[in-house]
Short mmCIF file of C-alpha atoms and ligand atoms in Angstrom, two decimals:
data_model
loop_
_atom_site.label_atom_id
_atom_site.label_comp_id
_atom_site.label_asym_id
_atom_site.label_seq_id
_atom_site.Cartn_x
_atom_site.Cartn_y
_atom_site.Cartn_z
CA MET A 1 -32.23 -23.51 3.40
CA SER A 2 -30.85 -24.95 0.55
CA THR A 3 -27.18 -23.75 -0.51
CA VAL A 4 -27.03 -19.98 -1.46
CA VAL A 5 -25.43 -19.23 -4.79
CA PRO A 6 -23.48 -16.21 -4.60
CA ALA A 7 -23.46 -13.56 -7.23
CA ARG A 8 -21.12 -14.33 -10.10
CA ARG A 9 -18.84 -11.29 -9.47
CA LEU A 10 -17.61 -13.05 -6.33
CA GLU A 11 -16.10 -15.94 -8.16
CA GLY A 12 -12.22 -16.33 -7.43
CA THR A 13 -12.45 -13.61 -5.05
CA GLU A 14 -13.02 -15.55 -1.79
CA LYS A 15 -9.47 -16.01 -0.55
CA ASN A 16 -7.93 -13.02 1.41
CA VAL A 17 -4.11 -13.12 2.58
CA TRP A 18 -5.29 -10.57 5.42
CA VAL A 19 -8.25 -12.54 6.66
CA GLU A 20 -6.14 -15.59 6.79
CA LEU A 21 -2.99 -14.47 8.43
CA VAL A 22 -4.19 -11.61 10.53
CA SER A 23 -5.97 -14.02 12.79
CA LEU A 24 -3.33 -16.88 12.58
CA ALA A 25 -0.81 -14.39 13.98
CA SER A 26 -3.37 -13.66 16.74
CA LYS A 27 -3.96 -17.29 17.25
CA HIS A 28 -0.39 -17.89 17.98
CA GLN A 29 0.33 -14.78 19.84
CA ALA A 30 2.99 -14.01 17.29
CA VAL A 31 5.02 -10.90 17.50
CA ASN A 32 3.52 -9.15 14.60
CA LEU A 33 5.72 -7.71 11.62
CA GLY A 34 2.90 -8.72 9.43
CA GLN A 35 0.23 -6.41 8.80
CA GLY A 36 1.13 -3.06 7.91
CA PHE A 37 0.02 -1.05 10.82
CA PRO A 38 1.83 1.09 13.32
CA ASP A 39 1.77 -0.15 17.04
CA PHE A 40 2.24 3.08 18.48
CA SER A 41 -0.04 5.95 18.75
CA PRO A 42 -1.05 8.73 16.11
CA PRO A 43 0.34 12.41 16.83
CA VAL A 44 -1.10 13.68 20.38
CA ALA A 45 -2.85 16.84 18.31
CA ILE A 46 -5.03 14.84 16.03
CA LYS A 47 -6.00 12.34 18.68
CA GLU A 48 -7.15 15.23 20.77
CA ALA A 49 -8.87 16.87 17.84
CA PHE A 50 -10.88 13.48 17.39
CA VAL A 51 -11.89 13.51 21.02
CA ARG A 52 -13.06 17.06 20.83
CA ALA A 53 -14.96 16.38 17.97
CA ILE A 54 -17.05 13.99 19.54
CA SER A 55 -17.41 15.19 22.99
CA GLU A 56 -18.27 19.07 22.52
CA GLU A 57 -21.73 19.47 23.81
CA GLY A 58 -24.16 19.54 21.10
CA SER A 59 -21.28 19.05 18.36
CA VAL A 60 -22.51 18.60 15.16
CA LEU A 61 -19.61 16.32 14.22
CA ASN A 62 -21.25 13.50 15.77
CA GLN A 63 -23.80 13.49 12.75
CA TYR A 64 -23.70 13.07 9.10
CA THR A 65 -21.51 15.52 7.14
CA ARG A 66 -21.24 16.36 3.42
CA ALA A 67 -21.56 12.95 1.33
CA PHE A 68 -18.46 13.42 -0.78
CA GLY A 69 -16.17 14.73 2.22
CA HIS A 70 -16.49 17.00 5.13
CA PRO A 71 -15.83 20.47 4.12
CA PRO A 72 -12.91 21.47 6.40
CA LEU A 73 -11.02 18.24 5.03
CA VAL A 74 -11.66 18.71 1.28
CA ASN A 75 -10.75 22.48 1.67
CA ILE A 76 -7.54 21.49 3.11
CA LEU A 77 -6.67 18.47 0.89
CA ALA A 78 -7.56 20.68 -2.09
CA ARG A 79 -4.99 23.26 -0.86
CA LEU A 80 -2.08 21.03 -0.17
CA PHE A 81 -2.43 18.53 -2.99
CA GLY A 82 -3.05 21.63 -5.35
CA GLU A 83 0.30 22.83 -4.44
CA LEU A 84 1.93 19.45 -4.66
CA LEU A 85 0.27 18.45 -8.16
CA GLY A 86 0.61 22.15 -9.76
CA GLN A 87 -3.35 22.29 -10.23
CA ASP A 88 -5.85 24.70 -8.83
CA LEU A 89 -8.10 21.93 -7.24
CA ASP A 90 -11.86 22.43 -6.46
CA PRO A 91 -12.52 20.91 -3.13
CA LEU A 92 -16.01 20.16 -4.32
CA SER A 93 -15.38 18.67 -7.65
CA ASN A 94 -11.78 17.56 -7.53
CA VAL A 95 -11.56 15.70 -3.90
CA LEU A 96 -13.69 12.60 -2.93
CA VAL A 97 -13.05 11.67 0.68
CA THR A 98 -13.26 7.84 1.15
CA VAL A 99 -13.37 5.12 3.72
CA GLY A 100 -9.57 4.52 3.61
CA ALA A 101 -7.60 3.99 0.33
CA TYR A 102 -9.42 0.69 -0.03
CA GLU A 103 -12.62 2.66 -0.89
CA ALA A 104 -11.06 5.06 -3.13
CA LEU A 105 -9.69 1.93 -5.18
CA PHE A 106 -13.02 0.36 -4.89
CA CYS A 107 -14.80 3.35 -6.19
CA ALA A 108 -12.43 4.09 -8.93
CA PHE A 109 -12.68 0.34 -10.38
CA GLN A 110 -16.29 0.27 -10.05
CA ALA A 111 -16.88 3.61 -11.68
CA LEU A 112 -14.68 3.03 -14.82
CA ILE A 113 -13.84 -0.55 -15.42
CA ASP A 114 -16.42 -2.42 -17.46
CA GLU A 115 -17.13 -5.94 -18.96
CA ASP A 116 -13.80 -6.92 -20.39
CA ASP A 117 -11.71 -3.81 -20.02
CA GLU A 118 -8.26 -4.71 -19.10
CA VAL A 119 -6.32 -3.46 -16.26
CA ILE A 120 -2.46 -3.11 -16.20
CA LEU A 121 -1.22 -4.38 -12.77
CA ILE A 122 2.47 -4.33 -12.00
CA GLU A 123 3.48 -7.17 -9.83
CA PRO A 124 4.26 -7.16 -7.05
CA PHE A 125 1.08 -5.19 -6.33
CA PHE A 126 -1.15 -4.44 -3.30
CA ASP A 127 -3.61 -7.64 -3.10
CA CYS A 128 -6.85 -6.02 -3.49
CA TYR A 129 -6.22 -4.62 -6.87
CA GLU A 130 -6.76 -8.03 -8.61
CA PRO A 131 -10.10 -9.00 -6.86
CA MET A 132 -11.48 -5.39 -7.43
CA VAL A 133 -10.68 -5.77 -11.02
CA ARG A 134 -12.41 -9.02 -11.26
CA MET A 135 -15.50 -7.85 -9.43
CA ALA A 136 -15.91 -4.96 -11.90
CA GLY A 137 -16.06 -7.33 -14.65
CA GLY A 138 -12.75 -6.58 -15.87
CA LYS A 139 -9.37 -8.62 -16.72
CA ALA A 140 -6.05 -7.94 -14.82
CA VAL A 141 -3.08 -8.18 -17.13
CA PHE A 142 0.14 -8.60 -15.22
CA ILE A 143 3.44 -7.34 -15.77
CA PRO A 144 6.27 -8.02 -13.08
CA LEU A 145 9.07 -5.80 -11.92
CA ARG A 146 12.17 -7.80 -12.86
CA LEU A 147 15.26 -7.97 -10.85
CA LYS A 148 18.31 -5.85 -12.85
CA PRO A 149 21.23 -5.96 -10.14
CA ALA A 150 23.13 -2.95 -10.76
CA GLU A 151 26.97 -4.28 -11.13
CA GLY A 152 29.43 -4.02 -7.96
CA LYS A 153 26.55 -3.32 -5.58
CA GLU A 154 26.84 -5.16 -2.18
CA VAL A 155 23.00 -4.36 -0.94
CA ALA A 156 20.31 -5.63 -2.85
CA THR A 157 17.66 -2.73 -3.06
CA SER A 158 14.12 -2.11 -4.41
CA ARG A 159 15.75 0.23 -7.12
CA ASP A 160 17.23 -3.11 -8.75
CA TRP A 161 13.43 -3.97 -9.63
CA GLN A 162 12.56 -2.63 -12.90
CA LEU A 163 9.84 -2.35 -15.44
CA ASP A 164 10.98 -3.44 -19.02
CA PRO A 165 9.73 -0.61 -21.18
CA ALA A 166 9.09 -2.97 -24.31
CA GLU A 167 7.35 -5.27 -22.41
CA LEU A 168 5.11 -2.90 -20.67
CA SER A 169 4.56 -1.44 -24.18
CA SER A 170 3.22 -4.84 -25.43
CA LYS A 171 0.81 -4.86 -22.49
CA PHE A 172 -1.20 -1.86 -23.95
CA THR A 173 -3.86 -3.18 -26.11
CA LYS A 174 -7.26 -1.89 -27.39
CA HIS A 175 -9.19 -3.04 -24.60
CA THR A 176 -6.87 -1.45 -21.84
CA LYS A 177 -8.74 0.73 -19.81
CA ALA A 178 -6.20 1.30 -16.87
CA ILE A 179 -2.88 1.08 -15.26
CA VAL A 180 -2.47 0.90 -11.46
CA VAL A 181 0.70 2.32 -10.34
CA ASN A 182 1.60 2.03 -6.56
CA THR A 183 4.66 4.41 -5.55
CA PRO A 184 6.03 3.79 -3.16
CA ASN A 185 5.12 0.22 -3.43
CA ASN A 186 3.78 -2.17 -1.19
CA PRO A 187 5.21 -4.57 -0.51
CA LEU A 188 8.80 -4.05 -2.36
CA GLY A 189 9.30 -0.54 -0.90
CA LYS A 190 10.39 0.51 -4.70
CA VAL A 191 9.67 4.22 -5.40
CA PHE A 192 9.18 4.72 -9.18
CA ASP A 193 11.59 7.59 -10.13
CA ARG A 194 10.56 10.24 -12.79
CA ALA A 195 11.94 8.65 -15.83
CA GLU A 196 10.12 5.55 -15.22
CA LEU A 197 6.73 7.35 -14.47
CA GLU A 198 7.28 9.40 -17.78
CA VAL A 199 7.51 5.82 -19.68
CA ILE A 200 4.01 4.92 -18.10
CA ALA A 201 2.76 8.31 -18.57
CA GLU A 202 3.69 8.43 -22.31
CA LEU A 203 1.77 4.84 -22.90
CA CYS A 204 -1.15 6.28 -21.04
CA THR A 205 -1.42 9.15 -23.36
CA LYS A 206 -0.49 7.53 -26.35
CA HIS A 207 -3.26 4.66 -25.93
CA ASN A 208 -5.76 7.06 -24.00
CA VAL A 209 -5.46 4.88 -20.57
CA LEU A 210 -6.55 5.88 -17.18
CA CYS A 211 -4.13 5.92 -14.19
CA PHE A 212 -4.81 4.66 -10.83
CA SER A 213 -1.96 6.31 -8.55
CA ASP A 214 -1.99 4.51 -5.57
CA GLU A 215 0.08 6.69 -3.22
CA VAL A 216 -0.61 5.82 0.46
CA TYR A 217 3.00 5.72 1.46
CA GLU A 218 3.70 9.20 -0.39
CA TRP A 219 5.98 10.76 2.64
CA LEU A 220 7.51 7.69 3.58
CA VAL A 221 10.87 7.71 1.28
CA TYR A 222 14.39 7.15 2.56
CA ASP A 223 17.93 8.23 1.58
CA GLY A 224 17.13 11.35 -0.13
CA THR A 225 14.88 9.45 -2.41
CA LYS A 226 12.12 11.79 -3.93
CA HIS A 227 8.43 10.99 -4.46
CA THR A 228 6.92 11.85 -7.68
CA ARG A 229 3.34 12.34 -8.21
CA ILE A 230 2.36 10.90 -11.90
CA ALA A 231 -0.76 13.23 -12.03
CA SER A 232 1.91 16.10 -12.07
CA LEU A 233 3.47 14.75 -15.37
CA PRO A 234 2.36 16.51 -18.55
CA GLY A 235 -0.84 15.08 -19.91
CA MET A 236 -1.68 13.13 -16.94
CA TRP A 237 -3.66 15.00 -14.72
CA GLU A 238 -6.78 14.92 -16.84
CA ARG A 239 -6.57 10.70 -16.81
CA THR A 240 -5.53 10.23 -13.26
CA VAL A 241 -6.92 9.19 -10.10
CA SER A 242 -4.53 9.90 -7.12
CA ILE A 243 -5.35 7.93 -4.06
CA GLY A 244 -4.09 8.68 -0.46
CA SER A 245 -4.75 7.41 3.01
CA ALA A 246 -4.78 9.39 6.41
CA GLY A 247 -4.34 6.00 8.01
CA LYS A 248 -0.83 5.85 6.77
CA THR A 249 -0.18 9.60 6.74
CA PHE A 250 -0.89 10.00 10.39
CA SER A 251 -0.30 6.43 11.74
CA ALA A 252 -3.90 5.88 12.24
CA THR A 253 -5.18 2.88 10.26
CA GLY A 254 -8.13 2.10 11.98
CA TRP A 255 -9.67 5.62 11.42
CA LYS A 256 -10.03 4.66 7.69
CA VAL A 257 -9.77 8.15 6.08
CA GLY A 258 -8.60 7.95 2.62
CA TRP A 259 -9.06 10.22 -0.55
CA ALA A 260 -9.16 10.30 -4.25
CA LEU A 261 -7.85 13.06 -6.25
CA GLY A 262 -8.82 13.98 -9.98
CA PRO A 263 -10.55 16.22 -12.50
CA ASP A 264 -14.23 16.60 -12.32
CA HIS A 265 -14.92 14.29 -15.41
CA ILE A 266 -13.49 11.36 -13.64
CA LEU A 267 -14.28 11.98 -10.05
CA ARG A 268 -17.79 12.41 -10.74
CA HIS A 269 -18.21 8.97 -11.76
CA LEU A 270 -16.58 7.76 -8.34
CA ARG A 271 -18.84 9.96 -6.33
CA THR A 272 -21.83 7.89 -7.97
CA VAL A 273 -20.52 4.71 -6.60
CA HIS A 274 -19.62 6.18 -3.24
CA GLN A 275 -23.40 8.06 -3.03
CA ASN A 276 -25.07 4.62 -3.47
CA SER A 277 -22.67 2.60 -1.48
CA ILE A 278 -21.13 4.30 1.52
CA TYR A 279 -22.58 7.85 1.15
CA HIS A 280 -20.21 9.31 3.63
CA CYS A 281 -17.26 8.67 6.05
CA PRO A 282 -17.25 9.24 9.91
CA THR A 283 -17.55 12.67 10.62
CA ALA A 284 -15.22 12.99 13.56
CA ALA A 285 -12.59 11.19 12.15
CA GLN A 286 -12.56 13.63 8.83
CA GLU A 287 -12.45 16.60 11.49
CA ALA A 288 -9.56 15.35 13.06
CA VAL A 289 -7.59 14.36 9.95
CA ALA A 290 -8.55 17.66 8.69
CA HIS A 291 -6.69 19.46 11.92
CA GLY A 292 -3.75 17.20 11.33
CA PHE A 293 -3.26 18.47 7.66
CA ARG A 294 -3.80 21.96 8.82
CA MET A 295 -1.01 21.88 11.45
CA GLU A 296 1.33 20.09 8.90
CA LEU A 297 0.80 22.32 6.08
CA ASP A 298 1.92 25.28 8.55
CA ARG A 299 5.22 23.39 9.10
CA LEU A 300 5.65 21.55 5.64
CA GLY A 301 9.14 21.13 5.09
CA GLN A 302 10.55 21.94 8.44
CA PRO A 303 11.95 18.82 10.61
CA ASP A 304 9.16 19.01 13.09
CA CYS A 305 6.46 18.18 10.36
CA TYR A 306 5.02 14.74 10.85
CA PHE A 307 5.63 13.76 7.07
CA MET A 308 9.58 14.16 7.85
CA GLN A 309 9.34 13.19 11.34
CA LEU A 310 7.78 9.61 10.68
CA PRO A 311 10.17 8.65 7.65
CA ARG A 312 13.13 10.04 9.99
CA GLU A 313 12.34 7.22 12.82
CA LEU A 314 11.58 4.75 10.36
CA HIS A 315 14.81 5.16 8.55
CA ALA A 316 16.40 3.78 11.59
CA LYS A 317 14.04 1.20 12.08
CA ARG A 318 14.52 -0.03 8.41
CA ASP A 319 18.28 -0.23 8.73
CA ARG A 320 18.20 -2.04 11.99
CA LEU A 321 15.72 -4.51 10.57
CA PHE A 322 17.92 -5.03 7.43
CA ARG A 323 20.88 -5.99 9.45
CA CYS A 324 19.33 -8.54 11.46
CA LEU A 325 17.67 -10.18 8.60
CA THR A 326 21.12 -10.06 6.81
CA ASP A 327 22.69 -11.56 10.03
CA VAL A 328 20.10 -14.47 10.21
CA GLY A 329 20.46 -15.25 6.44
CA MET A 330 17.33 -13.77 5.07
CA ARG A 331 18.72 -11.73 2.26
CA PRO A 332 16.61 -8.76 2.73
CA ILE A 333 15.71 -6.12 -0.26
CA MET A 334 16.53 -2.66 0.95
CA PRO A 335 13.43 -0.57 0.49
CA GLU A 336 13.51 3.03 -1.00
CA GLY A 337 10.20 3.56 0.65
CA SER A 338 7.00 2.37 2.19
CA TYR A 339 7.34 0.53 5.65
CA PHE A 340 7.78 -2.85 4.53
CA MET A 341 11.04 -5.02 3.59
CA LEU A 342 10.95 -8.24 1.37
CA ALA A 343 13.48 -11.10 2.37
CA ASP A 344 14.74 -14.14 0.30
CA ILE A 345 13.96 -17.16 2.41
CA SER A 346 15.57 -19.58 -0.09
CA ASP A 347 18.18 -20.62 2.24
CA PHE A 348 15.89 -21.76 4.52
CA ARG A 349 14.23 -24.62 2.64
CA ALA A 350 16.59 -27.50 4.04
CA GLU A 351 15.76 -26.33 7.55
CA VAL A 352 11.90 -25.82 7.00
CA PRO A 353 11.26 -28.44 4.27
CA PRO A 354 7.59 -27.70 2.48
CA PRO A 355 5.42 -30.75 2.93
CA GLU A 356 5.88 -33.09 -0.65
CA ASP A 357 2.02 -33.25 -1.09
CA SER A 358 1.08 -29.81 -0.91
CA ASP A 359 0.53 -27.24 -3.58
CA GLU A 360 0.76 -24.34 -1.10
CA PRO A 361 2.99 -21.85 -2.21
CA TYR A 362 6.29 -22.13 -0.10
CA ASP A 363 6.34 -18.57 1.37
CA TYR A 364 2.89 -19.40 2.78
CA PHE A 365 3.72 -22.71 4.17
CA PHE A 366 7.01 -20.93 5.64
CA VAL A 367 5.10 -17.65 7.48
CA LYS A 368 2.52 -20.30 8.90
CA TRP A 369 5.31 -22.44 10.16
CA MET A 370 7.10 -19.41 11.60
CA MET A 371 3.96 -18.05 13.32
CA GLU A 372 3.25 -21.59 14.91
CA ASN A 373 7.04 -22.56 15.86
CA LYS A 374 8.58 -19.33 16.13
CA ARG A 375 5.87 -16.90 17.28
CA LEU A 376 6.93 -14.29 14.63
CA ALA A 377 4.20 -13.22 11.73
CA ALA A 378 5.29 -12.03 8.37
CA ILE A 379 3.46 -11.98 5.15
CA PRO A 380 4.06 -14.40 2.28
CA ALA A 381 5.14 -12.20 -0.87
CA SER A 382 3.29 -14.53 -3.44
CA ALA A 383 0.00 -13.04 -2.04
CA PHE A 384 1.29 -9.85 -4.22
CA TYR A 385 1.34 -11.73 -7.51
CA GLY A 386 -1.20 -12.86 -10.13
CA THR A 387 -1.80 -16.60 -10.19
CA GLU A 388 0.53 -17.22 -13.16
CA HIS A 389 3.55 -15.74 -11.66
CA LYS A 390 2.92 -16.65 -7.85
CA LYS A 391 5.25 -19.72 -8.32
CA HIS A 392 8.18 -17.70 -9.20
CA PHE A 393 7.68 -15.70 -6.41
CA ASP A 394 7.20 -17.96 -3.70
CA HIS A 395 10.68 -17.51 -1.72
CA PHE A 396 10.01 -13.83 -0.27
CA ILE A 397 8.32 -13.03 2.97
CA ARG A 398 7.31 -9.49 3.70
CA PHE A 399 8.12 -7.97 7.27
CA CYS A 400 6.50 -4.53 8.65
CA PHE A 401 8.86 -2.22 10.43
CA VAL A 402 6.59 0.67 11.26
CA LYS A 403 6.65 -0.78 14.87
CA GLU A 404 7.93 0.30 18.45
CA GLU A 405 11.41 -0.66 19.35
CA ALA A 406 10.24 -3.03 21.69
CA THR A 407 8.38 -5.17 18.96
CA LEU A 408 11.52 -4.99 16.92
CA ASP A 409 13.83 -6.23 19.94
CA ALA A 410 11.14 -9.26 20.42
CA ALA A 411 11.31 -9.97 16.65
CA GLU A 412 15.25 -9.78 16.59
CA GLU A 413 15.42 -11.96 19.73
CA ILE A 414 13.29 -14.51 18.03
CA LEU A 415 15.37 -14.46 14.73
CA ARG A 416 18.86 -14.30 16.34
CA ARG A 417 18.15 -16.91 18.77
CA TRP A 418 16.55 -19.31 15.94
CA ARG A 419 19.75 -18.72 13.84
CA GLY A 420 22.46 -18.43 16.70
CA THR A 421 23.54 -14.97 15.79
CA ARG A 422 24.24 -12.16 18.11
CA THR A 423 23.28 -8.36 18.16
CA ALA A 424 26.48 -6.44 16.47
CA SER A 425 26.25 -3.56 19.20
N1 IK2 B 1 -2.90 0.92 -1.03
C1 IK2 B 1 -1.97 0.21 -0.53
C2 IK2 B 1 -0.73 0.01 -1.32
C3 IK2 B 1 -1.92 -0.31 0.66
O1 IK2 B 1 -0.60 -0.97 1.37
C4 IK2 B 1 -3.06 -0.09 1.73
C5 IK2 B 1 -3.00 -0.61 2.96
N2 IK2 B 1 -2.37 -1.88 3.30
O2 IK2 B 1 -1.96 -2.38 4.81
C6 IK2 B 1 -1.88 -3.56 4.68
C7 IK2 B 1 -0.73 -3.93 4.51
O3 IK2 B 1 -0.31 -4.40 3.37
O4 IK2 B 1 -0.32 -4.62 5.35
C8 IK2 B 1 -4.39 0.55 0.97
C9 IK2 B 1 -4.13 0.78 -0.19
C10 IK2 B 1 -5.31 0.71 1.89
O5 IK2 B 1 -5.33 1.89 2.70
P1 IK2 B 1 -6.38 2.14 3.77
O6 IK2 B 1 -5.87 1.72 5.08
O7 IK2 B 1 -6.34 3.90 3.95
O8 IK2 B 1 -7.69 1.37 3.41
#
């Protein structure tokens, strides 16, 4: 058969950092601080709920359920997020259950972005936003978070990376259809505070622009930082799609249960994409996630609530990784949220020089070299930038710290042996 010509909408979307680097990490059997998944189990109670769902004799939970979300799950999501957003949520029209947050994002772009619509993406951004904009026929417009070091501070933090309000305002045009906000942010770990979100919200209302708010790390904030939901700000509920992930919430990324929340006049269009593509998500996983949310809702705000327990555990892992990266000269940026940490590898250029004839970004070269030669996997940060800005941000790599202590021990051992440093304790 002669070469098949793919649909034009695939143009420029062929490369994918996860497809490329996840397989390399596995090929080199690298200690994996690359892709963002926990290497420990989800809470026992939700695993048991999953097993019950598929094993009870005659269980209907092995069969199809409601297309737009299994009733127990949409009911509990509406209750919980209704409270958090200060809205009276109708489970049937304000909640859509999707195959992970990925599908919620895909439905939002496909349903609402048309040919030549502009979508503002804040760099660094979770990489799938740009190809999703393109596939919908839209145009991504980029604005980078800029480094504004606070005076007298010893530790670089994600808080130092800020939007310039005037620059942001200049990106809104008559073609702007949506802006994507990701807080806590992947890969930087920045948590946008209320004042920063208010600037975005004001521009959205002024220019009648939609907001896709990716909040998959909503529970993972540290040092008393508060997660603010942009849909709870004045004028924002009616123009915002809020996106979440049970994979991130319950450390069960392989279950791929996510959701989109929003007003019916927006969500009805996401439902159209969903019903004509995925139709519905696995029933048993939805049943188990519903069980998990019911349990956590009963102990919300208490120390044994998983939404507090997980960040507590991650806080210690974050601080440990930060210490180690600092000691080995990688100059990490302390994240306020998420389970990722960027580190500046500029000082490694002499030891790990890039090939002269390559136009591959340095961070890609470095992580591939590190996987092969040190058996340690990380992710190049330039994967989270648009083409134009990649070259300015190819001196950072991203580490993921939602890992067992044994994995972090192994990573630390590699880094310290490589750099000839010892553990402080
Ligand atoms: N949105 C963001 C910001 C995400 O980080 C993710 C998952 N990313 O994990 C891979 C990595 O960065 O290492 C998603 C959406 C997708 O979430 P889900 O797994 O629920 O589809």
